[in-house]
Amino acid sequence: QVQLVESGGDSVQAGGSLRLSCAAAGYTVGSACMGWFRQAPGKEREGVAAVRDDGYTRYTDSVKGRFTISKDNAKNTLYLQMNSLKPEDTAMYYCAAERPPCDPTTLFLAGRYAYWGQGTQVTVSS
């Protein structure tokens, strides 16, 4: 049974940093397509960052230069390092996983991911 468990969400002030973690069970992070999504109240879920099995990464424009997605294969964990946080980053953050092939044009399509975590809340105050 596949299980993804996010952690690391918190309330921070603008300009602060957080690192989100997504621990995987029943699934190998290193050989998967994995993504971080977020959803703010009243808004659609959006892709934030994604990483393919070959290490290729993709970021949405609003987080480029501030967020970094990474995997620790030994710990079977996905991370999202978030720096220079802004109030508009406030949302519930979810990690997602799917088996390859990892088409780079669909990495931010929520529907392509079969497995999801329960989410972790990030709140950024001004």
mmCIF file of C-alpha atoms in Angstrom:
data_model
loop_
_atom_site.group_PDB
_atom_site.id
_atom_site.type_symbol
_atom_site.label_atom_id
_atom_site.label_comp_id
_atom_site.label_asym_id
_atom_site.label_seq_id
_atom_site.Cartn_x
_atom_site.Cartn_y
_atom_site.Cartn_z
ATOM 1 C CA GLN A 1 0.000 0.000 0.000
ATOM 2 C CA VAL A 2 1.386 3.362 -1.040
ATOM 3 C CA GLN A 3 1.453 6.072 1.586
ATOM 4 C CA LEU A 4 2.765 9.628 1.320
ATOM 5 C CA VAL A 5 3.022 11.673 4.502
ATOM 6 C CA GLU A 6 3.833 15.383 4.390
ATOM 7 C CA SER A 7 5.250 17.397 7.247
ATOM 8 C CA GLY A 8 6.997 20.683 7.878
ATOM 9 C CA GLY A 9 4.174 23.121 7.319
ATOM 10 C CA ASP A 10 3.994 26.051 9.708
ATOM 11 C CA SER A 11 3.122 29.708 10.125
ATOM 12 C CA VAL A 12 5.970 32.066 9.250
ATOM 13 C CA GLN A 13 6.469 35.716 8.445
ATOM 14 C CA ALA A 14 7.180 36.947 4.954
ATOM 15 C CA GLY A 15 10.803 36.430 4.012
ATOM 16 C CA GLY A 16 11.100 33.317 6.138
ATOM 17 C CA SER A 17 11.908 29.752 5.113
ATOM 18 C CA LEU A 18 10.390 26.321 5.530
ATOM 19 C CA ARG A 19 11.308 22.842 4.403
ATOM 20 C CA LEU A 20 8.495 20.471 3.616
ATOM 21 C CA SER A 21 9.046 16.729 3.697
ATOM 22 C CA CYS A 22 7.116 13.916 2.077
ATOM 23 C CA ALA A 23 7.955 10.481 3.431
ATOM 24 C CA ALA A 24 6.979 7.640 1.132
ATOM 25 C CA ALA A 25 6.049 4.086 2.061
ATOM 26 C CA GLY A 26 5.304 1.325 -0.408
ATOM 27 C CA TYR A 27 6.817 3.415 -3.153
ATOM 28 C CA THR A 28 10.350 4.236 -4.274
ATOM 29 C CA VAL A 29 10.885 7.971 -4.483
ATOM 30 C CA GLY A 30 13.996 7.622 -6.605
ATOM 31 C CA SER A 31 12.205 5.873 -9.441
ATOM 32 C CA ALA A 32 9.018 7.932 -9.473
ATOM 33 C CA CYS A 33 7.628 11.121 -10.929
ATOM 34 C CA MET A 34 6.960 13.301 -7.909
ATOM 35 C CA GLY A 35 5.463 16.706 -7.436
ATOM 36 C CA TRP A 36 4.483 19.328 -4.924
ATOM 37 C CA PHE A 37 1.115 20.984 -5.377
ATOM 38 C CA ARG A 38 -0.657 23.639 -3.375
ATOM 39 C CA GLN A 39 -4.211 24.787 -2.966
ATOM 40 C CA ALA A 40 -5.347 28.013 -1.400
ATOM 41 C CA PRO A 41 -8.955 28.539 -0.269
ATOM 42 C CA GLY A 42 -11.214 29.195 -3.237
ATOM 43 C CA LYS A 43 -8.495 28.393 -5.738
ATOM 44 C CA GLU A 44 -7.642 25.396 -7.868
ATOM 45 C CA ARG A 45 -4.815 23.060 -6.972
ATOM 46 C CA GLU A 46 -1.664 24.150 -8.765
ATOM 47 C CA GLY A 47 1.644 22.484 -9.448
ATOM 48 C CA VAL A 48 4.550 24.122 -7.673
ATOM 49 C CA ALA A 49 7.552 21.894 -8.328
ATOM 50 C CA ALA A 50 8.137 18.471 -9.789
ATOM 51 C CA VAL A 51 11.011 16.065 -10.253
ATOM 52 C CA ARG A 52 11.310 13.144 -12.631
ATOM 53 C CA ASP A 53 12.980 9.832 -12.038
ATOM 54 C CA ASP A 54 16.037 11.094 -13.942
ATOM 55 C CA GLY A 55 16.374 14.178 -11.744
ATOM 56 C CA TYR A 56 14.862 16.658 -14.165
ATOM 57 C CA THR A 57 13.073 19.385 -12.235
ATOM 58 C CA ARG A 58 10.408 21.883 -13.098
ATOM 59 C CA TYR A 59 9.055 24.888 -11.181
ATOM 60 C CA THR A 60 6.121 27.154 -11.639
ATOM 61 C CA ASP A 61 7.219 30.688 -12.482
ATOM 62 C CA SER A 62 6.106 32.226 -9.201
ATOM 63 C CA VAL A 63 8.516 30.100 -7.132
ATOM 64 C CA LYS A 64 11.560 29.953 -9.407
ATOM 65 C CA GLY A 65 14.670 31.008 -7.545
ATOM 66 C CA ARG A 66 12.935 30.624 -4.169
ATOM 67 C CA PHE A 67 11.868 26.976 -3.944
ATOM 68 C CA THR A 68 13.968 23.855 -4.464
ATOM 69 C CA ILE A 69 12.640 20.339 -4.877
ATOM 70 C CA SER A 70 14.893 17.422 -3.991
ATOM 71 C CA LYS A 71 14.825 13.736 -3.173
ATOM 72 C CA ASP A 72 16.753 11.691 -0.631
ATOM 73 C CA ASN A 73 16.656 8.181 -2.019
ATOM 74 C CA ALA A 74 18.204 6.668 1.094
ATOM 75 C CA LYS A 75 15.420 8.110 3.240
ATOM 76 C CA ASN A 76 12.811 7.638 0.520
ATOM 77 C CA THR A 77 11.720 11.205 1.106
ATOM 78 C CA LEU A 78 10.842 14.154 -1.101
ATOM 79 C CA TYR A 79 11.592 17.694 0.041
ATOM 80 C CA LEU A 80 10.578 21.210 -0.841
ATOM 81 C CA GLN A 81 12.883 23.925 0.458
ATOM 82 C CA MET A 82 10.995 27.201 0.439
ATOM 83 C CA ASN A 83 12.896 30.465 0.905
ATOM 84 C CA SER A 84 11.852 34.112 0.734
ATOM 85 C CA LEU A 85 8.286 33.131 1.454
ATOM 86 C CA LYS A 86 5.503 35.505 0.479
ATOM 87 C CA PRO A 87 1.922 35.813 1.734
ATOM 88 C CA GLU A 88 0.720 34.512 -1.640
ATOM 89 C CA ASP A 89 2.515 31.222 -0.891
ATOM 90 C CA THR A 90 -0.074 30.537 1.801
ATOM 91 C CA ALA A 91 -1.826 27.264 0.969
ATOM 92 C CA MET A 92 -2.179 23.605 1.782
ATOM 93 C CA TYR A 93 0.761 21.811 0.210
ATOM 94 C CA TYR A 94 0.469 18.278 -1.101
ATOM 95 C CA CYS A 95 3.007 15.835 -2.455
ATOM 96 C CA ALA A 96 2.071 13.446 -5.219
ATOM 97 C CA ALA A 97 3.645 10.470 -6.941
ATOM 98 C CA GLU A 98 3.219 8.546 -10.138
ATOM 99 C CA ARG A 99 5.151 5.906 -12.027
ATOM 100 C CA PRO A 100 7.238 6.828 -15.057
ATOM 101 C CA PRO A 101 7.322 7.758 -17.843
ATOM 102 C CA CYS A 102 7.369 11.327 -16.611
ATOM 103 C CA ASP A 103 6.295 13.523 -19.496
ATOM 104 C CA PRO A 104 7.662 16.996 -18.671
ATOM 105 C CA THR A 105 4.599 18.613 -20.241
ATOM 106 C CA THR A 106 2.261 16.917 -17.767
ATOM 107 C CA LEU A 107 4.233 17.165 -14.532
ATOM 108 C CA PHE A 108 1.871 19.884 -13.262
ATOM 109 C CA LEU A 109 -1.326 18.069 -14.173
ATOM 110 C CA ALA A 110 -2.826 16.866 -10.903
ATOM 111 C CA GLY A 111 -4.813 14.203 -12.726
ATOM 112 C CA ARG A 112 -1.707 12.321 -13.803
ATOM 113 C CA TYR A 113 -0.748 11.485 -10.220
ATOM 114 C CA ALA A 114 -2.197 8.370 -8.647
ATOM 115 C CA TYR A 115 -0.921 8.864 -5.121
ATOM 116 C CA TRP A 116 -1.350 11.836 -2.822
ATOM 117 C CA GLY A 117 -0.476 12.813 0.701
ATOM 118 C CA GLN A 118 -2.897 14.403 3.147
ATOM 119 C CA GLY A 119 -1.324 17.860 2.930
ATOM 120 C CA THR A 120 0.529 20.223 5.227
ATOM 121 C CA GLN A 121 -0.495 23.829 5.832
ATOM 122 C CA VAL A 122 1.817 26.727 5.084
ATOM 123 C CA THR A 123 0.763 30.176 6.255
ATOM 124 C CA VAL A 124 2.845 33.255 5.485
ATOM 125 C CA SER A 125 1.970 36.522 7.179
ATOM 126 C CA SER A 126 3.021 39.959 6.023
#
